[in-house]
mmCIF file of C-alpha atoms in Angstrom:
data_model
loop_
_atom_site.group_PDB
_atom_site.id
_atom_site.type_symbol
_atom_site.label_atom_id
_atom_site.label_comp_id
_atom_site.label_asym_id
_atom_site.label_seq_id
_atom_site.Cartn_x
_atom_site.Cartn_y
_atom_site.Cartn_z
ATOM 1 C CA MET A 930 129.279 98.225 121.948
ATOM 2 C CA ASN A 931 129.670 98.207 118.151
ATOM 3 C CA ASP A 932 126.995 97.143 115.653
ATOM 4 C CA ASN A 933 128.637 93.773 114.914
ATOM 5 C CA ARG A 934 128.594 92.857 118.595
ATOM 6 C CA ARG A 935 124.932 93.808 118.889
ATOM 7 C CA ARG A 936 124.088 91.531 115.978
ATOM 8 C CA THR A 937 125.728 88.551 117.681
ATOM 9 C CA THR A 938 123.934 89.093 120.992
ATOM 10 C CA ILE A 939 120.363 89.226 119.727
ATOM 11 C CA ARG A 940 118.273 86.845 121.824
ATOM 12 C CA PRO A 941 116.919 83.637 120.216
ATOM 13 C CA ALA A 942 113.379 84.755 121.055
ATOM 14 C CA ARG A 943 113.952 87.923 119.034
ATOM 15 C CA ASN A 944 115.218 85.857 116.091
ATOM 16 C CA ALA A 945 112.198 83.576 116.324
ATOM 17 C CA TRP A 946 109.869 86.573 116.257
ATOM 18 C CA LEU A 947 111.651 88.049 113.239
ATOM 19 C CA LEU A 948 111.484 84.726 111.400
ATOM 20 C CA GLY A 949 107.791 84.573 112.276
ATOM 21 C CA ILE A 950 107.337 87.902 110.493
ATOM 22 C CA ALA A 951 109.257 86.459 107.538
ATOM 23 C CA PHE A 952 106.944 83.464 107.349
ATOM 24 C CA VAL A 953 103.925 85.795 107.388
ATOM 25 C CA LEU A 954 105.473 87.494 104.354
ATOM 26 C CA ALA A 955 106.304 84.176 102.687
ATOM 27 C CA SER A 956 102.875 82.702 103.384
ATOM 28 C CA ALA A 957 101.561 84.856 100.578
ATOM 29 C CA GLY A 958 103.691 82.706 98.309
ATOM 30 C CA ALA A 959 101.221 79.883 98.862
ATOM 31 C CA GLN A 960 98.480 82.036 97.387
ATOM 32 C CA ALA A 961 97.633 82.666 93.756
ATOM 33 C CA GLY A 962 96.863 86.379 93.960
ATOM 34 C CA GLY A 963 100.343 87.812 93.775
ATOM 35 C CA HIS A 964 101.970 88.778 97.073
ATOM 36 C CA PHE A 965 98.697 89.806 98.739
ATOM 37 C CA ASP A 966 97.860 87.667 101.764
ATOM 38 C CA VAL A 967 94.158 87.207 100.972
ATOM 39 C CA ASP A 968 93.629 84.975 97.925
ATOM 40 C CA ASP A 969 90.779 85.139 95.424
ATOM 41 C CA ALA A 970 88.713 82.128 94.328
ATOM 42 C CA GLY A 971 89.802 82.268 90.692
ATOM 43 C CA THR A 972 92.110 79.885 88.867
ATOM 44 C CA LEU A 973 93.932 80.049 85.562
ATOM 45 C CA ASP A 974 91.981 79.254 82.396
ATOM 46 C CA PRO A 975 92.597 75.864 80.712
ATOM 47 C CA GLY A 976 95.886 75.876 78.804
ATOM 48 C CA GLN A 977 97.260 78.874 80.722
ATOM 49 C CA CYS A 978 100.323 79.203 82.945
ATOM 50 C CA GLN A 979 101.766 82.033 84.998
ATOM 51 C CA TYR A 980 104.695 82.936 87.178
ATOM 52 C CA GLU A 981 104.752 85.320 90.097
ATOM 53 C CA ALA A 982 107.937 86.864 91.451
ATOM 54 C CA TRP A 983 108.131 89.352 94.288
ATOM 55 C CA TRP A 984 110.455 90.848 96.855
ATOM 56 C CA GLY A 985 109.401 92.110 100.263
ATOM 57 C CA ARG A 986 111.080 93.874 103.159
ATOM 58 C CA THR A 987 109.703 94.744 106.578
ATOM 59 C CA GLY A 988 111.073 96.241 109.780
ATOM 60 C CA ALA A 989 114.316 98.047 110.501
ATOM 61 C CA GLU A 990 116.289 94.807 111.030
ATOM 62 C CA PRO A 991 115.249 94.093 108.184
ATOM 63 C CA VAL A 992 113.263 90.968 107.318
ATOM 64 C CA THR A 993 113.291 90.148 103.594
ATOM 65 C CA VAL A 994 111.571 87.551 101.411
ATOM 66 C CA LEU A 995 112.268 86.703 97.768
ATOM 67 C CA HIS A 996 109.534 84.598 96.136
ATOM 68 C CA VAL A 997 109.205 82.784 92.800
ATOM 69 C CA GLY A 998 106.038 80.821 92.000
ATOM 70 C CA PRO A 999 105.166 79.211 88.650
ATOM 71 C CA ALA A 1000 101.735 77.587 88.130
ATOM 72 C CA CYS A 1001 99.725 75.964 85.322
ATOM 73 C CA ARG A 1002 96.153 74.838 84.800
ATOM 74 C CA VAL A 1003 96.081 71.028 84.506
ATOM 75 C CA GLY A 1004 92.615 69.618 83.899
ATOM 76 C CA PRO A 1005 90.205 70.985 86.515
ATOM 77 C CA VAL A 1006 92.922 72.205 88.915
ATOM 78 C CA GLU A 1007 95.747 74.705 89.077
ATOM 79 C CA LEU A 1008 99.119 73.221 90.043
ATOM 80 C CA GLY A 1009 101.925 75.409 91.325
ATOM 81 C CA LEU A 1010 105.359 75.387 92.935
ATOM 82 C CA ASN A 1011 106.460 77.991 95.478
ATOM 83 C CA LEU A 1012 110.052 78.863 96.343
ATOM 84 C CA ASP A 1013 110.928 81.448 99.013
ATOM 85 C CA ARG A 1014 114.207 82.683 100.454
ATOM 86 C CA LEU A 1015 113.717 84.169 103.929
ATOM 87 C CA SER A 1016 116.236 86.361 105.698
ATOM 88 C CA ALA A 1017 115.877 87.837 109.182
ATOM 89 C CA GLU A 1018 118.495 89.177 111.609
ATOM 90 C CA GLY A 1019 120.951 86.278 111.825
ATOM 91 C CA VAL A 1020 118.383 83.777 110.557
ATOM 92 C CA ARG A 1021 118.081 82.533 106.973
ATOM 93 C CA SER A 1022 115.959 79.838 105.412
ATOM 94 C CA VAL A 1023 114.819 78.518 102.042
ATOM 95 C CA VAL A 1024 111.370 76.944 101.815
ATOM 96 C CA ALA A 1025 109.702 75.295 98.832
ATOM 97 C CA GLY A 1026 106.671 73.179 98.093
ATOM 98 C CA PRO A 1027 103.804 72.311 95.742
ATOM 99 C CA GLN A 1028 100.341 73.852 95.723
ATOM 100 C CA LEU A 1029 96.987 72.726 94.325
ATOM 101 C CA LYS A 1030 93.957 74.971 93.848
ATOM 102 C CA TRP A 1031 90.504 73.801 92.765
ATOM 103 C CA ASN A 1032 87.609 76.088 91.945
ATOM 104 C CA PHE A 1033 84.553 74.038 92.910
ATOM 105 C CA PHE A 1034 81.824 76.692 92.763
ATOM 106 C CA GLY A 1035 81.125 79.489 90.278
ATOM 107 C CA PRO A 1036 84.089 78.837 87.963
ATOM 108 C CA ALA A 1037 83.211 81.623 85.508
ATOM 109 C CA THR A 1038 85.395 84.688 85.999
ATOM 110 C CA ASP A 1039 82.355 86.964 86.088
ATOM 111 C CA ALA A 1040 80.273 84.759 88.421
ATOM 112 C CA PRO A 1041 78.697 86.788 91.268
ATOM 113 C CA LEU A 1042 79.936 84.255 93.824
ATOM 114 C CA SER A 1043 82.748 81.710 93.559
ATOM 115 C CA ALA A 1044 84.671 79.470 95.942
ATOM 116 C CA ALA A 1045 87.828 77.378 95.771
ATOM 117 C CA LEU A 1046 89.985 75.069 97.851
ATOM 118 C CA SER A 1047 93.732 75.639 98.057
ATOM 119 C CA VAL A 1048 96.124 73.175 99.681
ATOM 120 C CA GLY A 1049 99.906 73.266 99.776
ATOM 121 C CA ALA A 1050 102.951 71.720 101.399
ATOM 122 C CA VAL A 1051 106.154 73.518 102.338
ATOM 123 C CA PHE A 1052 109.598 72.099 103.124
ATOM 124 C CA ASP A 1053 112.400 73.949 104.905
ATOM 125 C CA LEU A 1054 115.342 73.065 102.665
ATOM 126 C CA LYS A 1055 118.004 74.417 105.026
ATOM 127 C CA ARG A 1056 116.729 72.563 108.082
ATOM 128 C CA GLY A 1057 116.567 68.957 106.992
ATOM 129 C CA GLY A 1058 113.507 69.301 104.787
ATOM 130 C CA ARG A 1059 111.135 69.771 107.721
ATOM 131 C CA ALA A 1060 107.584 69.835 106.403
ATOM 132 C CA GLY A 1061 104.660 72.165 106.969
ATOM 133 C CA GLY A 1062 101.534 73.023 105.040
ATOM 134 C CA GLN A 1063 98.522 75.209 104.418
ATOM 135 C CA LEU A 1064 94.808 74.745 103.768
ATOM 136 C CA VAL A 1065 92.697 77.722 102.658
ATOM 137 C CA LEU A 1066 89.116 78.208 101.492
ATOM 138 C CA PRO A 1067 88.952 81.395 99.360
ATOM 139 C CA VAL A 1068 85.539 82.902 98.515
ATOM 140 C CA THR A 1069 85.001 85.795 96.087
ATOM 141 C CA TRP A 1070 81.883 87.970 95.823
ATOM 142 C CA ARG A 1071 81.445 90.398 92.933
ATOM 143 C CA PRO A 1072 78.734 92.927 93.863
ATOM 144 C CA THR A 1073 79.556 95.056 90.791
ATOM 145 C CA GLY A 1074 81.644 94.686 87.675
ATOM 146 C CA SER A 1075 84.488 96.733 89.179
ATOM 147 C CA LEU A 1076 84.415 95.555 92.808
ATOM 148 C CA GLN A 1077 85.426 92.190 94.271
ATOM 149 C CA ILE A 1078 85.345 91.102 97.911
ATOM 150 C CA HIS A 1079 87.608 88.181 98.894
ATOM 151 C CA ALA A 1080 87.338 86.195 102.135
ATOM 152 C CA ASN A 1081 89.728 83.468 103.319
ATOM 153 C CA LEU A 1082 89.461 80.874 106.065
ATOM 154 C CA GLY A 1083 92.026 78.178 106.764
ATOM 155 C CA ALA A 1084 95.071 77.044 108.713
ATOM 156 C CA ASP A 1085 98.871 76.824 108.519
ATOM 157 C CA TRP A 1086 101.071 73.995 109.826
ATOM 158 C CA ALA A 1087 104.531 75.181 110.863
ATOM 159 C CA THR A 1088 107.551 73.389 109.427
ATOM 160 C CA GLY A 1089 109.122 70.898 111.817
ATOM 161 C CA THR A 1090 106.806 71.340 114.808
ATOM 162 C CA GLY A 1091 103.512 70.822 113.011
ATOM 163 C CA VAL A 1092 101.942 73.498 115.213
ATOM 164 C CA ARG A 1093 98.676 74.622 113.633
ATOM 165 C CA THR A 1094 97.586 78.263 113.563
ATOM 166 C CA ALA A 1095 94.416 79.714 112.104
ATOM 167 C CA ARG A 1096 94.538 81.803 108.944
ATOM 168 C CA GLY A 1097 91.882 84.201 107.698
ATOM 169 C CA GLY A 1098 91.285 87.544 106.106
ATOM 170 C CA LEU A 1099 89.097 89.913 104.151
ATOM 171 C CA ALA A 1100 90.064 92.005 101.106
ATOM 172 C CA ALA A 1101 88.451 94.482 98.728
ATOM 173 C CA GLU A 1102 89.674 94.863 95.124
ATOM 174 C CA TRP A 1103 88.419 97.839 93.126
ATOM 175 C CA ALA A 1104 89.226 98.154 89.420
ATOM 176 C CA LEU A 1105 89.464 101.834 88.518
ATOM 177 C CA ASP A 1106 89.926 100.880 84.852
ATOM 178 C CA ASP A 1107 91.505 98.139 82.733
ATOM 179 C CA LYS A 1108 95.008 99.079 83.899
ATOM 180 C CA LEU A 1109 94.753 99.895 87.610
ATOM 181 C CA SER A 1110 93.187 98.112 90.585
ATOM 182 C CA LEU A 1111 93.358 99.169 94.232
ATOM 183 C CA ILE A 1112 93.515 96.453 96.904
ATOM 184 C CA ALA A 1113 93.050 96.737 100.678
ATOM 185 C CA GLU A 1114 93.079 93.802 103.082
ATOM 186 C CA ARG A 1115 93.166 92.766 106.710
ATOM 187 C CA SER A 1116 94.471 89.277 107.481
ATOM 188 C CA ARG A 1117 95.767 87.055 110.264
ATOM 189 C CA ALA A 1118 98.511 84.423 109.853
ATOM 190 C CA SER A 1119 100.938 82.804 112.309
ATOM 191 C CA GLY A 1120 99.148 84.610 115.133
ATOM 192 C CA LEU A 1121 99.860 88.070 113.679
ATOM 193 C CA TRP A 1122 97.456 90.585 112.154
ATOM 194 C CA THR A 1123 98.510 92.420 108.985
ATOM 195 C CA SER A 1124 96.898 95.417 107.301
ATOM 196 C CA ARG A 1125 97.934 95.945 103.691
ATOM 197 C CA ILE A 1126 97.048 98.437 100.982
ATOM 198 C CA GLY A 1127 98.373 98.516 97.438
ATOM 199 C CA GLY A 1128 97.743 98.502 93.744
ATOM 200 C CA ARG A 1129 97.995 96.269 90.694
ATOM 201 C CA PHE A 1130 99.175 97.930 87.478
ATOM 202 C CA SER A 1131 98.565 96.087 84.194
ATOM 203 C CA LEU A 1132 101.389 96.706 81.745
ATOM 204 C CA THR A 1133 99.681 94.431 79.186
ATOM 205 C CA PRO A 1134 96.582 92.197 79.459
ATOM 206 C CA LEU A 1135 98.898 89.373 80.672
ATOM 207 C CA ILE A 1136 101.612 91.221 82.623
ATOM 208 C CA SER A 1137 101.050 93.197 85.808
ATOM 209 C CA VAL A 1138 103.065 94.776 88.614
ATOM 210 C CA ASP A 1139 101.965 94.778 92.266
ATOM 211 C CA VAL A 1140 103.065 97.283 94.906
ATOM 212 C CA SER A 1141 101.889 97.378 98.512
ATOM 213 C CA ALA A 1142 102.673 98.696 101.996
ATOM 214 C CA SER A 1143 101.767 96.847 105.203
ATOM 215 C CA ARG A 1144 101.728 97.001 109.000
ATOM 216 C CA THR A 1145 102.113 93.732 110.935
ATOM 217 C CA GLY A 1146 101.729 92.704 114.572
ATOM 218 C CA PRO A 1147 101.137 94.676 117.767
ATOM 219 C CA GLN A 1148 104.260 96.737 117.091
ATOM 220 C CA HIS A 1149 102.852 97.801 113.704
ATOM 221 C CA VAL A 1150 106.002 96.750 111.862
ATOM 222 C CA ARG A 1151 106.005 98.442 108.463
ATOM 223 C CA GLY A 1152 106.683 96.552 105.255
ATOM 224 C CA PHE A 1153 106.887 97.044 101.506
ATOM 225 C CA VAL A 1154 106.512 94.544 98.642
ATOM 226 C CA VAL A 1155 106.877 94.832 94.868
ATOM 227 C CA GLY A 1156 105.992 91.982 92.526
ATOM 228 C CA LEU A 1157 105.641 90.901 88.900
ATOM 229 C CA ASN A 1158 102.915 88.608 87.475
ATOM 230 C CA HIS A 1159 103.050 87.139 83.972
ATOM 231 C CA GLU A 1160 100.425 84.838 82.433
ATOM 232 C CA PHE A 1161 101.022 82.908 79.195
ATOM 233 C CA SER A 1162 99.688 79.978 77.172
ATOM 234 C CA TRP A 1163 101.441 76.605 77.210
ATOM 235 C CA LYS A 1164 99.432 75.041 74.374
#
């Protein structure tokens, strides 16, 4: 049997599982901390905007995600828009939706403890605009000037079905200097656990590049993501 024939006989359950992996990758697009799954409690400063763009690939099939996410600080909240193109074996989708993030405790960037509320909606543009969403409570603890611990607790609502799954995770971010931070996290989304380790490299004070490697699910599917973050003033 040739490769083309094998591609056409993949079972629907296999496709669903692959797309589930893709949505785990894309779910980071609803966060404000680059492509990392566990979000921090910080928001942009007043008058600031940013865009995040990243590309991820996981598994031998492969599963890929391309993400673009602009956001701006508007009054006391950060407003964003997320756009993701998902591609699994024989399954493709484009999802988009708005996001709002509000830092309600410890807003100062150097506060020892801070907390925020992040809520977003997502629409599957290739499947009749079926809606889903996400609600996350990020908390950040700064035990030292160079170390941050992030914890997330929340839920995702799948597009179309409205099925709710719990979301959570824990991450450590260690700044070696002004240009390099190491990040390690363990998170659960869409019923799958992901372990991720990576780094954030600051090219300038407002531009950074993220790189990470991950393992997802009981089969320890390996993944790789590279991203770009750029912050700028709109006033």
